[in-house]
Amino acid sequence: MLNDVQKHILEVVAAMKNGEADGAVNIRIDGKKAHRVNSEHIRIESKTDKDGIDIHIAPFTKHESVHIPVVLTESGFHDKVYNDFYIGEGAEVNIVAGCGIHNCGCDDSQHDGVHTFYVGKNAKVTYSETHYGEGEGGGKRILNPETILYLEEGASVTLDTTQIKGVDDTKRYTKAVLGKDAEIIITEKLLTHDNQYAESEMDVFLNGEGSKTRVISRSVAQDNSVQVFYPRVEGNAPCFGHVSCDAIIMGEAKVKAIPAISCNHVDAGLIHEAAIGKIAGDQLLKLMTLGLTAEEAEEKILEGFLR
C-alpha cells in the first residue's frame, strides 16, 4: 500500500511524462537517485564532492517548475544532502521540495537537507517545502532543514514551509541576505502533537537599499509538544521588515516566541509582534450552533488558521 508521499511523487512523475508540467524533477529515495528529468532551461546535476545536486536555471526562464521530493522508507536510515540552486537573471520559477519519512521500525530515521539559493538580478522564485512523517514504528522521524538564500538586486523570493503531523523532532534554520531592492516573504506553518519538539531559527539581513521582508509564522501546538521560534531581522540600509508570530496552544503544550529586530541604519524600519493563546470559546460556540460537534469545530478553526 502506497503512503501519501509516494502517491504524490508518482503524480509528479506522471505529469512530467505526460507533458502536463514543464520543468525538471529529481526524486531521491533512501539516499539514492530514483528518477530525474531535465528540461531545455533547467539542468540538474549530481555533485561530485558530496551528496546532493546542483540545479541550474537559465536566465529569463519562464513558466517552468522544479520538483525535488525526498522519501525515507528504511527505519534507522540517516540522510544528509546538499542542494544548490543557481537562478539566472530575470528567471521566474516555482520550486517544490520536501521530505516524507515512513518509519515502521524501532530505529530513528533522519533527513537533513541543506538548500542554498543564489538568486540572480530581478529573478522571481516561489519555493514551497513540505515535511511529513508517518508509520506505526517506535523509531523517531527527524527532519532538520537548512535554507540559505542570497538575493541580488531586484530579486524576489516567496518561501513557504509547512510541517504537518508525524514529524517527531525538527530543527530548522533559515538565512536570507538581501541586496538592493530585493524582497523575501517567508511563511512558516507548523503543527506539533504528542511529545514532538520543533525549533525554528531565522536570520534575515536587509543589506541593500530598498530591501524588504515579511516573516509570518503560524503554528499549532497540541498535547505535550514544544515549539521554539527565534526569528531575527537586521536592517543595515534604508529598508523595511515585519515579523509576525501567532500560535495556538492546546493541552499541556509549550510555545516560546523570541522575535528580534536590529536597526543599524537611521532609515531602517522594522516591526515585530507575537501572540500565543488558546482557541476562543466564542469561536467554538459559533461553529457548534451551525451543527458541528466540539471536535469538528476545533478542527475547522485549526485548518483555517494554518491555511
Short mmCIF file of C-alpha atoms in Angstrom, two decimals:
data_model
loop_
_atom_site.label_atom_id
_atom_site.label_comp_id
_atom_site.label_asym_id
_atom_site.label_seq_id
_atom_site.Cartn_x
_atom_site.Cartn_y
_atom_site.Cartn_z
CA MET A 1 0.00 0.00 0.00
CA LEU A 2 1.41 3.38 -1.01
CA ASN A 3 1.79 6.11 1.57
CA ASP A 4 0.71 9.70 0.84
CA VAL A 5 4.26 10.85 -0.01
CA GLN A 6 4.79 8.06 -2.54
CA LYS A 7 1.45 8.85 -4.16
CA HIS A 8 2.45 12.49 -4.60
CA ILE A 9 5.76 11.50 -6.16
CA LEU A 10 4.04 9.22 -8.67
CA GLU A 11 1.69 12.08 -9.60
CA VAL A 12 4.67 14.37 -10.24
CA VAL A 13 6.39 11.79 -12.46
CA ALA A 14 3.18 11.11 -14.40
CA ALA A 15 2.63 14.83 -15.00
CA MET A 16 6.18 15.23 -16.32
CA LYS A 17 5.89 12.22 -18.62
CA ASN A 18 2.52 13.33 -19.98
CA GLY A 19 3.75 16.85 -20.68
CA GLU A 20 1.30 18.34 -18.19
CA ALA A 21 4.09 20.07 -16.27
CA ASP A 22 7.06 21.96 -17.72
CA GLY A 23 10.38 21.83 -15.95
CA ALA A 24 12.63 19.38 -14.16
CA VAL A 25 12.31 16.75 -11.46
CA ASN A 26 14.70 14.86 -9.18
CA ILE A 27 13.38 12.16 -6.83
CA ARG A 28 15.53 10.78 -4.02
CA ILE A 29 14.51 7.65 -2.09
CA ASP A 30 16.55 6.29 0.83
CA GLY A 31 19.66 8.24 -0.19
CA LYS A 32 19.63 7.26 -3.88
CA LYS A 33 18.52 8.94 -7.08
CA ALA A 34 15.28 7.27 -8.17
CA HIS A 35 14.21 9.48 -11.09
CA ARG A 36 15.48 12.59 -12.89
CA VAL A 37 14.19 14.71 -15.76
CA ASN A 38 15.88 17.85 -17.13
CA SER A 39 14.30 20.47 -19.35
CA GLU A 40 15.64 22.80 -22.01
CA HIS A 41 16.17 25.59 -19.46
CA ILE A 42 16.65 23.69 -16.19
CA ARG A 43 19.57 21.32 -15.61
CA ILE A 44 20.05 19.09 -12.58
CA GLU A 45 23.47 17.56 -11.95
CA SER A 46 24.76 15.29 -9.19
CA LYS A 47 27.54 16.72 -7.02
CA THR A 48 30.92 15.03 -7.21
CA ASP A 49 32.39 16.20 -3.88
CA LYS A 50 29.46 15.42 -1.56
CA ASP A 51 25.93 14.06 -1.57
CA GLY A 52 23.47 16.34 -3.33
CA ILE A 53 22.60 18.10 -6.58
CA ASP A 54 23.20 21.39 -8.40
CA ILE A 55 20.16 22.93 -10.08
CA HIS A 56 20.92 25.46 -12.83
CA ILE A 57 18.04 27.62 -14.08
CA ALA A 58 18.86 29.61 -17.21
CA PRO A 59 18.39 33.40 -17.30
CA PHE A 60 14.88 34.57 -18.25
CA THR A 61 13.34 31.09 -17.89
CA LYS A 62 9.55 31.45 -17.56
CA HIS A 63 6.62 29.18 -16.65
CA GLU A 64 8.70 26.20 -15.52
CA SER A 65 8.99 24.34 -12.23
CA VAL A 66 11.42 22.14 -10.32
CA HIS A 67 10.26 19.22 -8.16
CA ILE A 68 12.80 17.65 -5.79
CA PRO A 69 10.99 15.37 -3.28
CA VAL A 70 12.86 13.14 -0.84
CA VAL A 71 11.47 9.97 0.76
CA LEU A 72 12.85 7.81 3.57
CA THR A 73 11.30 4.37 3.99
CA GLU A 74 14.07 2.47 5.80
CA SER A 75 13.94 2.54 9.59
CA GLY A 76 17.23 3.75 11.07
CA PHE A 77 18.34 5.47 7.84
CA HIS A 78 20.15 8.82 8.26
CA ASP A 79 20.40 11.03 5.20
CA LYS A 80 22.16 14.38 4.62
CA VAL A 81 22.03 16.14 1.27
CA TYR A 82 23.34 19.46 -0.10
CA ASN A 83 21.30 21.06 -2.88
CA ASP A 84 22.46 24.31 -4.54
CA PHE A 85 20.19 26.38 -6.77
CA TYR A 86 21.57 28.84 -9.33
CA ILE A 87 18.73 31.01 -10.64
CA GLY A 88 19.66 33.17 -13.61
CA GLU A 89 18.84 36.83 -14.12
CA GLY A 90 15.18 37.55 -14.84
CA ALA A 91 14.05 33.95 -14.41
CA GLU A 92 10.64 33.16 -12.92
CA VAL A 93 10.35 29.67 -11.49
CA ASN A 94 8.44 27.56 -8.97
CA ILE A 95 10.45 25.12 -6.87
CA VAL A 96 8.66 22.38 -4.91
CA ALA A 97 10.64 20.43 -2.31
CA GLY A 98 10.03 18.47 0.84
CA CYS A 99 10.64 15.23 2.64
CA GLY A 100 8.42 12.40 3.78
CA ILE A 101 9.54 9.80 6.30
CA HIS A 102 7.69 6.48 6.51
CA ASN A 103 9.12 4.75 9.58
CA CYS A 104 7.57 1.47 10.72
CA GLY A 105 10.63 0.27 12.66
CA CYS A 106 12.12 0.85 16.08
CA ASP A 107 15.16 2.90 14.99
CA ASP A 108 15.19 6.67 14.35
CA SER A 109 15.10 7.86 10.73
CA GLN A 110 16.55 11.28 9.90
CA HIS A 111 16.91 13.60 6.90
CA ASP A 112 19.00 16.79 6.95
CA GLY A 113 18.59 18.91 3.85
CA VAL A 114 20.84 21.93 3.22
CA HIS A 115 19.47 24.09 0.40
CA THR A 116 21.40 27.14 -0.82
CA PHE A 117 19.88 29.59 -3.31
CA TYR A 118 21.76 32.09 -5.46
CA VAL A 119 19.00 34.26 -6.91
CA GLY A 120 20.06 36.44 -9.83
CA LYS A 121 19.15 40.04 -10.60
CA ASN A 122 15.36 40.60 -10.96
CA ALA A 123 14.66 36.86 -10.72
CA LYS A 124 11.45 35.66 -9.04
CA VAL A 125 11.32 32.40 -7.12
CA THR A 126 8.47 30.67 -5.33
CA TYR A 127 9.84 27.92 -3.09
CA SER A 128 7.46 25.53 -1.32
CA GLU A 129 8.70 22.92 1.15
CA THR A 130 6.52 20.38 2.97
CA HIS A 131 7.62 17.93 5.65
CA TYR A 132 5.58 14.91 6.62
CA GLY A 133 6.02 11.81 8.76
CA GLU A 134 4.06 8.60 9.20
CA GLY A 135 4.43 4.96 10.24
CA GLU A 136 3.50 2.84 13.24
CA GLY A 137 7.05 2.13 14.38
CA GLY A 138 8.55 3.36 17.63
CA GLY A 139 11.52 4.99 15.91
CA LYS A 140 11.51 8.78 15.61
CA ARG A 141 11.01 10.71 12.38
CA ILE A 142 13.55 13.56 12.42
CA LEU A 143 13.88 16.39 9.89
CA ASN A 144 16.47 19.20 10.12
CA PRO A 145 16.19 21.56 7.13
CA GLU A 146 18.58 24.42 6.44
CA THR A 147 17.76 27.06 3.84
CA ILE A 148 20.27 29.76 2.82
CA LEU A 149 19.33 32.44 0.30
CA TYR A 150 21.35 35.19 -1.40
CA LEU A 151 19.23 37.69 -3.33
CA GLU A 152 20.81 40.01 -5.87
CA GLU A 153 19.42 43.41 -6.89
CA GLY A 154 15.67 43.35 -7.54
CA ALA A 155 15.33 39.63 -6.80
CA SER A 156 12.16 38.34 -5.17
CA VAL A 157 11.57 35.11 -3.21
CA THR A 158 8.39 33.70 -1.71
CA LEU A 159 9.32 30.96 0.75
CA ASP A 160 6.50 28.74 2.08
CA THR A 161 7.35 25.98 4.55
CA THR A 162 4.85 23.56 6.05
CA GLN A 163 5.28 20.80 8.59
CA ILE A 164 2.22 18.69 9.25
CA LYS A 165 1.61 15.76 11.56
CA GLY A 166 4.10 12.97 12.07
CA VAL A 167 7.49 14.68 12.49
CA ASP A 168 8.84 13.95 15.97
CA ASP A 169 11.82 16.31 16.08
CA THR A 170 12.86 19.18 13.83
CA LYS A 171 15.40 21.98 13.94
CA ARG A 172 15.00 24.44 11.07
CA TYR A 173 17.44 27.22 10.19
CA THR A 174 16.76 29.87 7.56
CA LYS A 175 19.12 32.64 6.48
CA ALA A 176 18.48 35.30 3.83
CA VAL A 177 20.84 38.04 2.66
CA LEU A 178 19.18 40.74 0.53
CA GLY A 179 20.71 43.20 -1.91
CA LYS A 180 19.31 46.43 -3.34
CA ASP A 181 15.51 46.42 -3.88
CA ALA A 182 15.34 42.68 -3.12
CA GLU A 183 12.35 41.19 -1.29
CA ILE A 184 11.62 37.98 0.57
CA ILE A 185 8.33 36.80 2.06
CA ILE A 186 8.67 33.88 4.46
CA THR A 187 5.59 31.98 5.63
CA GLU A 188 6.07 29.14 8.09
CA LYS A 189 3.22 26.79 9.12
CA LEU A 190 3.70 24.17 11.80
CA LEU A 191 1.64 21.60 13.67
CA THR A 192 3.04 19.52 16.53
CA HIS A 193 1.35 16.94 18.75
CA ASP A 194 2.10 14.22 21.33
CA ASN A 195 5.68 14.78 22.62
CA GLN A 196 7.08 16.33 19.46
CA TYR A 197 9.69 19.10 19.50
CA ALA A 198 10.15 21.82 16.87
CA GLU A 199 12.67 24.65 16.79
CA SER A 200 12.88 27.31 14.10
CA GLU A 201 15.75 29.80 13.90
CA MET A 202 15.90 32.54 11.30
CA ASP A 203 18.24 35.38 10.26
CA VAL A 204 17.27 37.94 7.61
CA PHE A 205 19.86 40.56 6.67
CA LEU A 206 18.45 43.58 4.83
CA ASN A 207 21.74 44.87 3.41
CA GLY A 208 20.57 46.66 0.27
CA GLU A 209 18.79 49.97 -0.09
CA GLY A 210 15.08 49.40 -0.65
CA SER A 211 15.20 45.77 0.51
CA LYS A 212 12.25 44.41 2.46
CA THR A 213 10.94 41.31 4.17
CA ARG A 214 7.78 39.91 5.71
CA VAL A 215 8.09 36.94 8.07
CA ILE A 216 4.88 35.16 9.03
CA SER A 217 4.76 32.23 11.46
CA ARG A 218 1.55 30.30 12.15
CA SER A 219 1.67 27.30 14.45
CA VAL A 220 -0.46 24.94 16.49
CA ALA A 221 0.99 23.06 19.48
CA GLN A 222 -1.07 20.18 20.85
CA ASP A 223 -0.77 17.63 23.69
CA ASN A 224 2.72 17.78 25.28
CA SER A 225 4.62 19.15 22.28
CA VAL A 226 7.12 22.00 22.46
CA GLN A 227 7.81 24.75 19.91
CA VAL A 228 10.52 27.43 19.95
CA PHE A 229 10.86 30.30 17.45
CA TYR A 230 13.85 32.62 17.01
CA PRO A 231 13.10 34.96 14.04
CA ARG A 232 15.70 37.73 13.71
CA VAL A 233 15.75 40.60 11.20
CA GLU A 234 18.66 43.02 10.81
CA GLY A 235 18.31 46.29 8.89
CA ASN A 236 21.64 47.59 7.57
CA ALA A 237 20.30 50.06 4.98
CA PRO A 238 17.13 52.02 4.18
CA CYS A 239 14.75 49.04 4.31
CA PHE A 240 11.54 47.63 5.78
CA GLY A 241 10.83 44.45 7.71
CA HIS A 242 7.86 42.98 9.55
CA VAL A 243 7.85 39.85 11.73
CA SER A 244 4.61 38.25 12.93
CA CYS A 245 4.41 35.10 15.11
CA ASP A 246 0.99 33.66 16.01
CA ALA A 247 0.47 30.37 17.82
CA ILE A 248 -2.45 28.37 19.17
CA ILE A 249 -1.62 26.32 22.25
CA MET A 250 -3.63 23.29 23.39
CA GLY A 251 -3.42 20.68 26.14
CA GLU A 252 -0.11 20.76 28.02
CA ALA A 253 1.91 22.10 25.09
CA LYS A 254 4.54 24.85 25.41
CA VAL A 255 5.40 27.59 22.90
CA LYS A 256 8.18 30.17 23.08
CA ALA A 257 8.47 33.00 20.53
CA ILE A 258 11.53 35.28 20.65
CA PRO A 259 11.38 37.71 17.71
CA ALA A 260 14.31 40.16 17.47
CA ILE A 261 14.89 43.19 15.27
CA SER A 262 18.11 45.18 14.91
CA CYS A 263 18.29 48.55 13.17
CA ASN A 264 21.76 49.63 12.05
CA HIS A 265 20.63 52.44 9.75
CA VAL A 266 18.57 55.53 10.55
CA ASP A 267 16.17 54.73 7.67
CA ALA A 268 15.63 51.09 8.56
CA GLY A 269 12.02 50.46 9.59
CA LEU A 270 11.42 47.18 11.41
CA ILE A 271 8.38 45.85 13.29
CA HIS A 272 7.79 42.65 15.23
CA GLU A 273 4.79 41.16 17.02
CA ALA A 274 3.98 37.84 18.66
CA ALA A 275 0.79 36.30 20.03
CA ILE A 276 0.22 32.94 21.74
CA GLY A 277 -3.16 31.78 23.04
CA LYS A 278 -5.86 29.13 23.08
CA ILE A 279 -8.88 28.87 20.80
CA ALA A 280 -11.51 31.39 21.86
CA GLY A 281 -14.67 29.91 23.31
CA ASP A 282 -16.93 32.12 21.23
CA GLN A 283 -15.31 30.78 18.05
CA LEU A 284 -16.15 27.21 19.05
CA LEU A 285 -19.67 28.17 20.13
CA LYS A 286 -20.42 29.90 16.83
CA LEU A 287 -19.46 26.85 14.78
CA MET A 288 -21.31 24.49 17.13
CA THR A 289 -24.52 26.48 16.62
CA LEU A 290 -24.16 25.62 12.92
CA GLY A 291 -24.35 21.92 13.73
CA LEU A 292 -20.70 20.97 14.26
CA THR A 293 -19.50 18.96 17.24
CA ALA A 294 -16.89 20.49 19.52
CA GLU A 295 -14.20 18.34 17.88
CA GLU A 296 -15.33 19.28 14.36
CA ALA A 297 -15.45 22.97 15.26
CA GLU A 298 -11.94 22.82 16.70
CA GLU A 299 -10.64 21.09 13.57
CA LYS A 300 -12.18 23.75 11.32
CA ILE A 301 -10.59 26.56 13.31
CA LEU A 302 -7.16 24.95 13.19
CA GLU A 303 -7.49 24.24 9.47
CA GLY A 304 -8.30 27.87 8.74
CA PHE A 305 -5.51 29.15 11.00
CA LEU A 306 -2.85 27.09 9.22
CA ARG A 307 -4.15 27.68 5.68
#
